[in-house]
Backbone as a printed PyTorch tensor [residue, N CA C, xyz], in Angstrom:
tensor([[[  0.8460,  -0.8530,   0.3130],
         [ -0.0460,   0.1140,  -0.1830],
         [  0.8580,   1.4470,  -0.0480]],

        [[  0.3420,   2.3570,  -0.6640],
         [  0.9800,   3.4120,  -0.8160],
         [  1.1580,   4.3380,   0.8150]],

        [[  2.0170,   4.5190,   1.0770],
         [  1.9430,   5.4190,   2.8910],
         [  1.7780,   6.7530,   2.1060]],

        [[  0.7790,   7.3520,   2.6030],
         [  0.0060,   8.7390,   2.3550],
         [  0.2150,   9.4420,   3.6460]],

        [[  0.7350,  10.7450,   3.4070],
         [  0.8900,  11.6140,   4.7210],
         [ -0.1590,  12.7070,   4.6040]],

        [[ -0.6720,  12.5110,   5.2900],
         [ -1.8560,  14.2160,   5.6030],
         [ -1.5500,  15.5930,   6.0910]],

        [[ -1.3840,  16.2580,   5.7920],
         [ -0.6830,  17.4950,   6.2250],
         [ -1.8560,  18.5240,   6.0520]],

        [[ -2.5010,  18.7390,   6.8940],
         [ -4.0760,  19.3490,   7.0390],
         [ -3.6500,  21.3620,   7.2990]],

        [[ -4.4170,  21.7380,   6.6210],
         [ -4.0240,  23.3110,   7.3000],
         [ -5.1030,  23.8510,   6.4280]],

        [[ -5.4430,  25.8510,   6.7040],
         [ -6.3270,  26.0400,   6.2240],
         [ -5.4170,  27.1720,   4.7930]],

        [[ -4.0250,  26.8190,   4.9680],
         [ -3.1270,  27.4830,   3.8310],
         [ -3.7070,  29.1340,   3.3520]],

        [[ -3.7190,  29.7390,   4.2640],
         [ -3.7040,  31.2580,   4.1040],
         [ -3.1690,  32.3120,   4.3560]],

        [[ -2.2720,  32.2570,   3.4890],
         [ -2.2510,  31.7030,   2.1140],
         [ -1.0540,  30.4770,   2.7680]],

        [[ -0.6140,  29.3770,   1.5560],
         [  0.5980,  28.6440,   1.9190],
         [  1.7830,  29.3740,   1.6790]],

        [[  2.7230,  28.8530,   2.8220],
         [  3.9710,  29.7080,   2.6050],
         [  5.3500,  28.9620,   2.5780]],

        [[  6.8330,  29.2000,   2.6720],
         [  7.6550,  28.3420,   2.4690],
         [  7.6350,  27.6090,   3.5980]],

        [[  7.0920,  28.1800,   4.9330],
         [  7.0370,  27.2180,   6.0910],
         [  6.5450,  25.7680,   5.6690]],

        [[  5.2900,  25.7730,   5.3970],
         [  4.7850,  24.5060,   4.9840],
         [  5.3410,  23.9690,   4.1110]],

        [[  5.8770,  24.3210,   3.0870],
         [  6.5830,  23.9530,   1.6660],
         [  7.7530,  23.0210,   2.8380]],

        [[  8.5000,  23.5770,   3.3830],
         [  9.9830,  22.9870,   3.9300],
         [  9.2140,  21.6740,   4.8750]],

        [[  8.2160,  21.7250,   5.4550],
         [  7.6660,  20.5910,   6.1630],
         [  7.2150,  19.5270,   5.5520]],

        [[  6.3550,  19.8720,   4.5930],
         [  5.6860,  18.9890,   3.3390],
         [  7.0690,  18.1630,   3.0360]],

        [[  8.2680,  19.1480,   2.3280],
         [  8.9820,  18.4020,   1.7180],
         [ 10.0840,  17.3510,   2.7940]],

        [[ 10.2550,  17.8090,   3.9860],
         [ 10.8020,  17.4700,   4.8230],
         [ 10.2410,  15.8740,   5.2100]],

        [[  8.6840,  15.8410,   5.1690],
         [  8.3010,  14.5570,   5.3940],
         [  8.1580,  13.4810,   4.2270]],

        [[  8.2280,  14.2620,   3.1830],
         [  8.2270,  13.2800,   2.0940],
         [  9.7890,  12.9740,   1.7560]],

        [[ 10.9010,  13.6980,   2.5060],
         [ 12.2280,  12.3820,   1.6780],
         [ 13.0650,  12.2270,   3.0500]],

        [[ 12.6060,  12.6540,   4.3530],
         [ 12.9970,  12.0300,   5.3060],
         [ 12.4620,  11.2330,   6.1830]],

        [[ 11.3040,  10.3760,   5.8350],
         [ 10.3570,   9.7020,   6.5880],
         [ 10.2170,   8.5010,   5.4410]],

        [[  9.4050,   7.5240,   6.1140],
         [  8.9520,   6.8030,   5.2190],
         [  7.6780,   6.6400,   4.3990]],

        [[  7.4020,   8.1210,   4.1330],
         [  5.9800,   8.0530,   3.5810],
         [  6.1030,   8.3130,   2.1110]],

        [[  5.5060,   7.7090,   1.0060],
         [  5.7500,   7.9240,  -0.0790],
         [  5.1350,   8.9660,  -0.6290]],

        [[  4.3260,   9.5990,  -0.1270],
         [  3.8320,  10.9820,  -0.6620],
         [  3.1540,  11.8860,   0.2380]],

        [[  2.9560,  13.1430,   0.2440],
         [  2.2050,  13.9620,   1.4260],
         [  1.0490,  15.0270,   0.4370]],

        [[  0.0690,  14.6870,   0.9580],
         [ -1.3160,  15.5520,   0.3720],
         [ -1.3930,  16.5870,   1.3260]],

        [[ -1.2760,  17.8140,   1.0350],
         [ -1.5020,  18.9200,   1.6540],
         [ -3.0450,  18.9880,   1.6700]],

        [[ -3.8520,  19.0110,   2.8540],
         [ -5.4910,  18.7760,   2.9010],
         [ -6.0520,  20.3770,   3.2940]],

        [[ -6.6040,  20.6600,   2.1210],
         [ -7.2160,  22.2700,   2.4100],
         [ -8.0080,  22.4330,   3.2100]],

        [[ -8.2480,  22.6180,   4.2300],
         [ -9.2830,  22.7180,   5.0000],
         [-10.6580,  23.6750,   4.7890]],

        [[-11.7780,  23.0470,   4.7530],
         [-12.8770,  24.5340,   3.9080],
         [-13.1130,  25.3360,   5.3060]],

        [[-13.6660,  26.4440,   4.7580],
         [-13.9430,  27.4320,   5.7680],
         [-15.1900,  27.0050,   6.4880]],

        [[-15.1480,  27.3240,   7.6790],
         [-16.3260,  26.9930,   8.5000],
         [-17.5610,  28.1350,   8.1510]],

        [[-18.6190,  27.9410,   8.0330],
         [-19.3770,  28.7010,   7.5920],
         [-19.9190,  29.8510,   9.0200]],

        [[-19.6070,  28.8580,   9.9130],
         [-20.0130,  29.6020,  11.2700],
         [-19.1530,  30.2530,  11.7060]],

        [[-17.8620,  30.2820,  11.3590],
         [-16.8470,  31.2300,  11.6190],
         [-16.1730,  32.3410,  10.4560]],

        [[-16.8160,  33.0290,   9.8210],
         [-16.5200,  33.6350,   8.6350],
         [-15.3010,  34.6570,   9.0080]],

        [[-14.2140,  34.3710,   8.5670],
         [-13.4530,  35.5650,   8.3590],
         [-12.7380,  36.3170,   7.5590]],

        [[-12.6550,  37.7540,   7.9100],
         [-12.6060,  38.5250,   6.5960],
         [-11.4270,  38.2160,   5.7980]],

        [[-10.1920,  37.7810,   6.4600],
         [ -9.0520,  37.6850,   5.7870],
         [ -8.7650,  35.9620,   5.3900]],

        [[ -9.8330,  35.0830,   5.3340],
         [ -9.8240,  33.8630,   4.7900],
         [-10.4030,  33.9880,   3.1980]],

        [[ -9.4620,  33.7540,   2.5340],
         [ -9.8620,  33.4590,   1.2870],
         [-10.6950,  32.3350,   1.1030]],

        [[-11.6490,  32.4390,  -0.0380],
         [-12.4390,  31.5330,  -0.7440],
         [-11.5900,  30.3020,  -0.5480]],

        [[-12.4380,  29.0420,  -0.4080],
         [-11.8800,  27.7840,  -0.7200],
         [-10.9650,  27.5110,  -2.1330]],

        [[-11.7040,  27.8010,  -3.0280],
         [-11.0250,  28.0680,  -3.9980],
         [ -9.5210,  28.4410,  -4.6070]],

        [[ -9.6590,  29.6100,  -4.0310],
         [ -8.1290,  30.6860,  -4.0030],
         [ -7.0030,  29.8260,  -3.3350]],

        [[ -7.8200,  29.4690,  -1.7680],
         [ -6.6040,  28.6590,  -1.1320],
         [ -6.2070,  27.5590,  -1.6260]],

        [[ -6.9870,  26.8080,  -2.3510],
         [ -6.6330,  25.3100,  -2.8580],
         [ -5.8380,  25.6700,  -4.4720]],

        [[ -6.1280,  26.6980,  -4.9340],
         [ -5.3710,  27.2600,  -6.3330],
         [ -3.8050,  27.3170,  -5.6410]],

        [[ -3.7150,  27.7830,  -4.6570],
         [ -2.2420,  28.3970,  -4.0390],
         [ -1.6330,  27.2080,  -3.9330]],

        [[ -2.2810,  26.3190,  -3.3220],
         [ -1.7240,  24.9190,  -2.7680],
         [ -1.2730,  24.3630,  -4.0550]],

        [[ -2.2190,  24.5660,  -5.1020],
         [ -1.8960,  23.7540,  -6.3290],
         [ -0.4360,  24.3760,  -6.7960]],

        [[ -0.3070,  25.4160,  -7.1570],
         [  0.2760,  26.3920,  -7.5700],
         [  2.0730,  25.8920,  -6.8350]],

        [[  1.6460,  25.9970,  -5.4820],
         [  3.0680,  25.7460,  -4.5010],
         [  3.5710,  24.2080,  -4.7950]],

        [[  2.8100,  23.1260,  -5.1880],
         [  3.3180,  21.7790,  -5.4710],
         [  3.2480,  21.6860,  -6.9650]],

        [[  3.1640,  22.0080,  -7.7130],
         [  3.1880,  21.2830,  -9.1320],
         [  4.2020,  21.2750,  -9.5410]],

        [[  5.5640,  21.2190,  -9.0020],
         [  6.7010,  20.9160,  -9.4430],
         [  7.3360,  19.8260,  -8.8740]],

        [[  6.5430,  19.2000,  -7.5060],
         [  7.2140,  18.3950,  -7.0740],
         [  6.0560,  17.3120,  -6.6760]],

        [[  6.6850,  15.8460,  -7.3620],
         [  6.0020,  14.8420,  -7.8850],
         [  5.4190,  13.9950,  -6.2800]],

        [[  5.9770,  14.6000,  -4.8930],
         [  5.9170,  13.7510,  -4.0150],
         [  5.0000,  14.5970,  -3.3970]],

        [[  4.4600,  15.7540,  -4.1030],
         [  3.2230,  16.6830,  -2.6520],
         [  2.2800,  16.8540,  -3.4990]],

        [[  0.9190,  16.6680,  -3.2410],
         [ -0.2920,  17.1250,  -3.8900],
         [ -1.1050,  17.5550,  -3.2590]],

        [[ -2.0690,  18.5810,  -4.2010],
         [ -3.1530,  19.5560,  -3.1610],
         [ -4.3940,  18.5690,  -2.9650]],

        [[ -4.9250,  18.6720,  -1.8780],
         [ -6.2180,  18.1090,  -1.9100],
         [ -7.2800,  18.7480,  -1.0520]],

        [[ -8.3220,  18.3760,  -1.9600],
         [ -9.4500,  19.0280,  -1.6100],
         [-10.6840,  18.0150,  -1.1280]],

        [[-10.2910,  16.9220,  -0.8690],
         [-11.7770,  15.8750,  -0.2540],
         [-12.3030,  16.5080,   1.1070]],

        [[-11.7720,  17.7350,   1.8520],
         [-12.5510,  17.9280,   2.8730],
         [-14.0700,  18.9120,   2.1190]],

        [[-13.7030,  19.0300,   1.4520],
         [-14.5740,  20.5280,   0.5790],
         [-15.7640,  19.8920,   0.5330]],

        [[-15.9600,  18.2050,   0.4750],
         [-16.9380,  17.4930,   0.1710],
         [-17.6210,  17.1720,   1.3540]],

        [[-17.1100,  17.3300,   2.3550],
         [-17.8800,  16.5650,   3.4200],
         [-17.9240,  17.6000,   4.7390]],

        [[-18.8680,  17.1320,   5.5920],
         [-19.7610,  18.2010,   6.5970],
         [-19.1320,  19.1020,   7.0360]],

        [[-19.5050,  20.2350,   7.3220],
         [-18.1830,  21.0610,   8.3180],
         [-19.3720,  21.3710,   9.6890]],

        [[-18.3940,  21.3490,  10.6720],
         [-17.0170,  21.2740,  10.5680],
         [-16.4890,  19.8280,  10.2920]],

        [[-15.3130,  19.9960,   9.7010],
         [-14.3550,  19.0150,   9.6120],
         [-13.4430,  18.1120,  10.6780]],

        [[-14.2090,  17.1230,  10.7690],
         [-13.5740,  16.4600,  12.0270],
         [-12.3680,  15.1430,  11.1660]],

        [[-11.5810,  15.2250,  11.9380],
         [-10.2980,  14.5590,  11.0190],
         [-10.6540,  13.0970,  11.0060]],

        [[-11.3000,  12.4150,  11.8930],
         [-11.6800,  10.7120,  11.7080],
         [-12.9580,  10.9820,  10.9840]],

        [[-13.5680,  11.6490,  10.5390],
         [-14.4520,  11.4070,   9.4100],
         [-13.8490,  11.5340,   8.2750]],

        [[-12.7630,  12.6690,   7.8440],
         [-11.8080,  12.3530,   6.4080],
         [-11.2960,  11.3910,   6.7470]],

        [[-10.7820,  10.8520,   7.5180],
         [ -9.8360,   9.5460,   7.7450],
         [-10.8340,   8.5060,   7.1830]],

        [[-11.7960,   8.1830,   7.7680],
         [-12.7490,   6.9910,   7.2010],
         [-13.5010,   7.6680,   5.9250]],

        [[-13.6490,   8.7540,   5.2060],
         [-13.9950,   8.8750,   4.1270],
         [-12.5430,   8.6650,   2.9850]],

        [[-11.3060,   8.6340,   3.2540],
         [-10.3260,   8.3730,   2.6220],
         [ -9.8920,   6.9300,   2.5890]],

        [[-10.1450,   6.4070,   3.6620],
         [-10.0040,   4.9330,   3.5960],
         [-10.7810,   4.3960,   2.5170]],

        [[-12.0870,   4.7900,   2.5300],
         [-13.0010,   4.0400,   1.5970],
         [-12.8680,   4.4890,   0.1960]],

        [[-12.4850,   5.6050,  -0.0270],
         [-12.0550,   6.0510,  -1.4110],
         [-11.0400,   5.9340,  -1.7350]],

        [[-10.0020,   5.4090,  -1.2330],
         [ -8.4360,   5.0840,  -1.7790],
         [ -7.8820,   3.8530,  -0.9730]],

        [[ -8.4620,   2.9130,  -1.1950],
         [ -8.3490,   1.6410,  -0.3130],
         [ -7.0510,   1.1330,  -0.2890]],

        [[ -6.1010,   1.3450,  -1.8700],
         [ -4.9250,   0.9940,  -1.9890],
         [ -3.9630,   2.0210,  -0.9630]],

        [[ -4.2200,   3.1040,  -0.3490],
         [ -3.6820,   3.9020,   0.1430],
         [ -3.5290,   3.5830,   1.9380]],

        [[ -2.5170,   4.0060,   2.6140],
         [ -2.8110,   3.9120,   4.1510],
         [ -2.0530,   5.4680,   4.3210]],

        [[ -3.3590,   6.0690,   5.2250],
         [ -3.2050,   7.1590,   5.5890],
         [ -2.6330,   7.3150,   7.0100]],

        [[ -1.6440,   8.5400,   7.0470],
         [ -0.9260,   8.8870,   8.1350],
         [ -0.8310,  10.4170,   8.6230]],

        [[ -0.9200,  11.0820,   9.8940],
         [ -1.1960,  12.5460,   9.7200],
         [ -0.2630,  13.2020,  10.0830]],

        [[  0.1640,  13.9210,   9.9350],
         [  1.3520,  14.8140,  10.0070],
         [  0.9680,  16.3650,  11.0980]],

        [[  1.4620,  16.2950,  11.7770],
         [  1.0650,  17.6410,  12.7930],
         [  2.2050,  18.4030,  13.3230]],

        [[  1.8930,  19.2800,  13.8920],
         [  2.8590,  20.1300,  14.5810],
         [  2.6880,  20.1380,  16.2880]],

        [[  3.8560,  19.9250,  17.3020],
         [  4.3390,  19.5310,  18.6030],
         [  2.8750,  20.4450,  19.1380]],

        [[  2.5130,  21.4270,  18.9280],
         [  1.2880,  22.3180,  19.4690],
         [ -0.1690,  21.4420,  19.5390]],

        [[ -0.5180,  20.9300,  18.2330],
         [ -1.4810,  19.8110,  17.8410],
         [ -1.3640,  18.7880,  18.6880]],

        [[ -0.3530,  18.2020,  18.8270],
         [ -0.1090,  16.8750,  19.2370],
         [ -0.6070,  17.1070,  21.1410]],

        [[ -0.5420,  18.4180,  21.7100],
         [ -0.5620,  18.8150,  22.8360],
         [ -2.1440,  18.8850,  23.3180]],

        [[ -2.6620,  19.2500,  22.5560],
         [ -4.4810,  19.3390,  22.2420],
         [ -5.2460,  18.2490,  21.8550]],

        [[ -4.4270,  16.9780,  21.4260],
         [ -5.0180,  15.7620,  20.5930],
         [ -5.9810,  14.9620,  21.3690]],

        [[ -6.0300,  15.0460,  22.7920],
         [ -6.7860,  14.3220,  23.3410],
         [ -8.0690,  14.8890,  23.5590]],

        [[ -8.0520,  16.1890,  22.7200],
         [ -9.5700,  17.0100,  22.8960],
         [-10.2550,  16.5630,  21.4560]],

        [[ -9.5220,  16.0300,  20.7800],
         [ -9.9600,  15.4780,  19.3160],
         [-10.9520,  14.4400,  19.3720]],

        [[-11.9800,  14.5180,  18.2050],
         [-13.1160,  13.7730,  18.2710],
         [-12.0720,  12.0380,  18.0240]],

        [[-12.8130,  10.9570,  18.9390],
         [-12.5120,   9.7450,  18.8920],
         [-10.7390,   9.5490,  18.4940]],

        [[-10.1230,  10.6890,  19.3690],
         [ -8.6640,  10.5410,  18.8720],
         [ -8.0440,   9.4770,  19.0790]],

        [[ -8.7840,   8.1680,  20.3300],
         [ -8.5160,   6.8140,  20.3480],
         [ -7.9420,   6.2390,  19.2290]],

        [[ -9.0560,   6.1810,  18.3750],
         [ -9.2400,   5.8210,  17.2280],
         [ -8.1170,   6.0350,  16.3820]],

        [[ -8.0510,   7.4660,  16.0830],
         [ -6.9640,   7.7230,  15.3650],
         [ -6.0300,   7.1310,  15.3610]],

        [[ -5.4850,   7.1110,  16.8040],
         [ -3.8600,   6.4130,  17.5480],
         [ -3.9040,   5.0770,  16.8630]],

        [[ -5.0120,   4.4200,  17.2420],
         [ -4.9820,   2.9870,  16.9660],
         [ -4.8220,   2.5660,  15.4340]],

        [[ -5.3940,   3.3130,  14.9770],
         [ -5.4490,   3.1230,  13.2730],
         [ -4.4860,   3.3620,  12.4130]],

        [[ -4.0100,   4.8260,  12.8220],
         [ -2.9290,   5.8110,  12.1540],
         [ -1.8970,   5.9540,  12.6280]],

        [[ -0.6920,   6.2410,  11.9610],
         [  0.3850,   6.6810,  12.5170],
         [  0.1720,   8.0340,  12.4410]],

        [[  1.1440,   8.6190,  13.5180],
         [  1.2110,  10.3680,  13.4220],
         [  2.4430,  10.7140,  13.3130]],

        [[  3.4580,  11.6550,  12.8330],
         [  4.4740,  12.3440,  12.3510],
         [  4.7460,  13.6930,  13.0640]],

        [[  5.1630,  13.6870,  13.8160],
         [  5.0770,  15.2180,  14.8890],
         [  6.6080,  15.9830,  14.2520]],

        [[  6.1020,  17.5020,  13.9990],
         [  7.3180,  17.8930,  13.7280],
         [  7.2890,  18.8020,  14.8390]],

        [[  8.7180,  19.5580,  15.1090],
         [  8.7020,  20.6410,  16.5340],
         [  8.0860,  21.8670,  15.9560]],

        [[  7.5240,  22.5130,  17.0340],
         [  6.9540,  24.4560,  16.9030],
         [  7.6420,  24.9710,  18.0290]],

        [[  7.8310,  26.1680,  17.4680],
         [  8.5560,  27.4800,  18.7820],
         [  7.3750,  27.4000,  19.4280]],

        [[  7.4200,  27.1840,  20.7270],
         [  6.6660,  27.6150,  21.9580],
         [  6.1630,  28.9850,  22.0060]],

        [[  5.1540,  29.4100,  21.8640],
         [  4.6820,  31.0390,  22.4170],
         [  4.7750,  30.9510,  23.9930]],

        [[  4.6220,  31.9660,  24.3800],
         [  4.8370,  32.3290,  25.8040],
         [  4.2830,  31.5330,  26.4820]],

        [[  2.7340,  31.7920,  26.0300],
         [  1.7280,  31.3380,  27.0310],
         [  1.8810,  29.3060,  27.0550]],

        [[  1.9330,  29.0620,  25.6570],
         [  2.4550,  27.3520,  25.5630],
         [  3.6670,  27.0430,  26.7110]],

        [[  5.0380,  28.3500,  26.4180],
         [  5.7830,  27.7910,  27.4560],
         [  5.2300,  27.8770,  29.1570]],

        [[  4.6210,  28.6550,  29.6160],
         [  3.9740,  28.6000,  30.6470],
         [  3.2110,  27.6220,  31.6490]],

        [[  2.5020,  27.1570,  29.9600],
         [  1.7340,  25.5610,  30.4400],
         [  2.3510,  24.5110,  30.2890]],

        [[  3.6430,  24.4190,  29.8430],
         [  4.0600,  23.3610,  29.7140],
         [  4.4270,  22.6140,  30.8570]],

        [[  4.7030,  23.2070,  32.2380],
         [  4.5920,  22.4860,  33.3190],
         [  3.7710,  21.3270,  33.9370]],

        [[  2.2620,  21.4800,  33.1630],
         [  1.3400,  20.9100,  33.3690],
         [  1.2450,  20.0260,  32.0160]],

        [[  2.1050,  19.8650,  31.0670],
         [  1.6810,  19.0260,  30.0280],
         [  2.4660,  17.5740,  30.0910]],

        [[  1.5850,  16.8620,  29.7230],
         [  2.1070,  15.8440,  29.6540],
         [  2.4170,  14.9850,  28.2870]],

        [[  3.6180,  14.5640,  27.8640],
         [  3.7850,  14.0780,  26.2800],
         [  2.9970,  13.2210,  26.2430]],

        [[  2.0950,  13.2170,  24.7300],
         [  1.4180,  11.7920,  24.6930],
         [  2.6980,  10.9070,  24.0570]],

        [[  2.3190,   9.5030,  24.7340],
         [  3.8340,   8.8420,  24.4170],
         [  2.8120,   7.1640,  24.0020]],

        [[  3.0940,   7.0540,  22.4560],
         [  2.3060,   5.9520,  22.1710],
         [  2.9900,   5.7200,  20.8940]],

        [[  3.2000,   4.1360,  20.5530],
         [  3.6670,   3.8400,  19.5380],
         [  3.7680,   4.1920,  18.0890]],

        [[  2.8290,   4.8810,  17.6740],
         [  2.0810,   5.0260,  16.4790],
         [  2.5800,   6.5740,  16.8040]],

        [[  3.0110,   7.1560,  17.5120],
         [  3.6280,   8.4750,  17.1600],
         [  4.9870,   8.5750,  16.7800]],

        [[  5.4720,   8.9320,  15.9790],
         [  6.9670,   9.4980,  15.4750],
         [  7.2630,  11.0210,  15.6760]],

        [[  8.1270,  11.4270,  16.2210],
         [  8.7130,  12.7010,  16.2880],
         [  9.9080,  13.0010,  15.7350]],

        [[  9.5510,  13.7740,  14.4020],
         [ 10.5590,  14.0890,  13.4880],
         [ 11.4710,  15.4910,  13.8690]],

        [[ 12.8930,  15.1750,  13.5650],
         [ 13.7000,  16.1190,  13.4650],
         [ 13.4720,  17.2190,  12.5920]],

        [[ 12.3430,  17.9000,  12.0210],
         [ 12.1520,  18.8000,  11.1710],
         [ 12.5960,  20.1360,  11.4740]],

        [[ 13.2560,  21.1290,  10.3950],
         [ 13.1630,  22.4750,  10.8440],
         [ 12.1610,  23.1940,  11.6500]],

        [[ 12.5640,  23.8240,  12.2980],
         [ 11.2350,  24.7530,  13.1170],
         [ 11.4390,  25.9710,  12.2550]],

        [[  9.7680,  26.0680,  12.1230],
         [  9.4190,  27.5790,  11.1600],
         [  8.7030,  28.3220,  12.2750]],

        [[  9.4210,  29.8090,  12.2200],
         [  8.1170,  30.6940,  12.9030],
         [  7.6220,  31.5420,  11.9560]],

        [[  7.3620,  31.3490,  10.5220],
         [  6.5800,  31.8460,   9.8910],
         [  5.4000,  31.1310,  10.1270]],

        [[  4.3190,  32.4870,  10.1350],
         [  3.1310,  32.3030,   9.8420],
         [  2.0110,  32.7830,   8.9860]],

        [[  1.1720,  32.4210,   8.3410],
         [  0.0430,  33.0260,   7.5370],
         [ -0.2770,  34.1880,   7.9750]],

        [[ -0.7340,  34.3240,   9.5000],
         [ -1.3590,  35.4080,   9.9660],
         [ -0.1110,  36.7330,   9.6980]],

        [[  1.4330,  36.3500,  10.0790],
         [  2.2620,  37.3060,   9.9950],
         [  2.2960,  38.1590,   8.4650]],

        [[  1.9690,  37.0530,   7.5450],
         [  2.3230,  37.1500,   5.9200],
         [  1.1380,  37.9020,   5.7660]],

        [[ -0.0020,  37.8800,   6.0790],
         [ -1.3640,  38.6820,   5.5550],
         [ -0.9970,  39.5790,   6.4130]],

        [[ -0.8720,  40.2460,   7.5720],
         [ -0.1970,  41.6520,   8.3400],
         [  0.8260,  41.7930,   7.1570]],

        [[  1.9170,  41.5230,   7.0760],
         [  2.7210,  42.0110,   6.4680],
         [  2.3680,  42.7110,   5.1050]],

        [[  1.5760,  42.0710,   4.2600],
         [  0.8570,  42.5690,   2.9250],
         [ -0.1310,  43.6790,   3.2760]],

        [[ -1.0590,  43.7910,   4.3690],
         [ -1.6580,  44.5980,   4.8290],
         [ -0.8970,  45.9490,   5.1230]],

        [[  0.1820,  45.8510,   5.6880],
         [  1.1590,  46.8530,   5.9880],
         [  1.8980,  47.3370,   4.6730]],

        [[  1.5910,  46.5350,   3.6250],
         [  2.2960,  47.3520,   2.3750],
         [  3.9710,  46.9660,   2.4450]],

        [[  4.1490,  45.8410,   3.0560],
         [  5.7120,  45.5940,   3.4230],
         [  6.0020,  44.6580,   2.1680]],

        [[  7.6070,  44.1890,   2.1420],
         [  7.6600,  43.1900,   0.9330],
         [  7.4040,  41.9270,   1.9280]],

        [[  6.8730,  40.9110,   1.2170],
         [  6.8600,  39.5650,   1.1840],
         [  7.0870,  38.4280,   0.5990]],

        [[  8.2440,  38.8540,  -0.0520],
         [  8.0330,  38.3930,  -2.0220],
         [  8.9310,  36.5940,  -1.4170]],

        [[  9.5880,  36.5840,  -0.1680],
         [ 10.4510,  35.9440,   0.1290],
         [ 10.0150,  34.9270,   1.3800]],

        [[  8.8460,  35.0550,   1.5770],
         [  8.0770,  34.4190,   2.6170],
         [  7.3910,  33.2720,   1.7200]],

        [[  6.6380,  33.1760,   0.3690],
         [  5.9340,  32.3180,  -0.2470],
         [  7.1350,  31.8690,  -1.2530]],

        [[  6.6040,  30.9260,  -2.2900],
         [  7.5140,  30.6610,  -3.2900],
         [  7.1630,  31.4100,  -4.3370]],

        [[  7.8130,  31.3160,  -5.6470],
         [  8.0960,  32.7340,  -6.6810],
         [  6.4120,  32.5660,  -7.2720]],

        [[  6.1060,  31.3510,  -7.4160],
         [  4.8910,  31.0650,  -8.1090],
         [  3.3740,  31.7150,  -7.1780]],

        [[  3.6240,  31.2680,  -6.0890],
         [  2.7670,  31.8480,  -5.4620],
         [  2.6920,  33.1050,  -4.8530]],

        [[  3.9820,  33.8160,  -4.6600],
         [  3.8330,  35.0200,  -4.5390],
         [  3.5750,  35.8760,  -5.6340]],

        [[  3.6650,  35.3580,  -6.9390],
         [  3.1270,  36.0810,  -8.0500],
         [  1.4150,  36.3660,  -8.5030]],

        [[  0.7630,  34.9370,  -7.8570],
         [ -0.6350,  35.1040,  -7.7590],
         [ -1.1460,  35.8870,  -6.8620]],

        [[ -0.3330,  35.9940,  -5.7330],
         [ -0.9890,  36.7580,  -4.6370],
         [ -1.0090,  38.1530,  -5.1090]],

        [[  0.1210,  38.8010,  -5.3060],
         [  0.4260,  39.9890,  -5.9690],
         [ -0.3070,  40.4640,  -6.8070]],

        [[ -0.3870,  39.6810,  -7.7060],
         [ -1.2860,  39.9490,  -9.4800],
         [ -2.9140,  39.8430,  -8.6360]],

        [[ -3.3050,  39.0480,  -7.5610],
         [ -4.9200,  39.0580,  -7.4640],
         [ -4.9060,  39.9580,  -6.3750]],

        [[ -4.0160,  40.5920,  -6.0260],
         [ -4.5210,  41.7590,  -4.7350],
         [ -5.1630,  41.3440,  -3.8870]],

        [[ -4.4130,  40.1080,  -3.0590],
         [ -5.0490,  39.0050,  -2.0620],
         [ -4.4020,  39.9530,  -0.6200]],

        [[ -5.6850,  39.8240,   0.5740],
         [ -4.8920,  40.3190,   1.7880],
         [ -4.5930,  41.9270,   1.8320]],

        [[ -4.9690,  42.5550,   0.6440],
         [ -4.7650,  43.8360,   0.6940],
         [ -5.8130,  44.7430,   1.3180]]])
């Protein structure tokens, strides 16, 4: 079976930090490919700064088009909102029986993983690849109360630590500052030409 890593995100917009993590997972783990799963906008949580689903998916497609190990995925667009990961995994297993699906997440998400719907089932049926994240001040203060989730299906990866965020990029664009090096060339051109986030 093909081992497929699922890297979920709103990708609003997709930036070089996302690409570095996805490419690391494709090259330094036993995963055969990485699907960047674009999360649909929750209609109950409208955000002015959130691009339409189609535009965010298109940005991901542009970002990954020259990498055969990376793929843009819009499977969650067809599922009920809010998107629960367990439902997405069930849907993908039924649709792609020749693939085994595994999660890719940051250390920050792992800390709240016990709050996810049916998290025990996810842990039992799927492998999770965790990359390090730089902690916020609040997370550092809460760290003493945090017990790392220890489970055979969790693999911690020594991926580069990225501090770039989509919110910082949107802020940079809104303030009319140079943001070209935070995105891949093609994504930068598209965002600039379409006047996104301005």
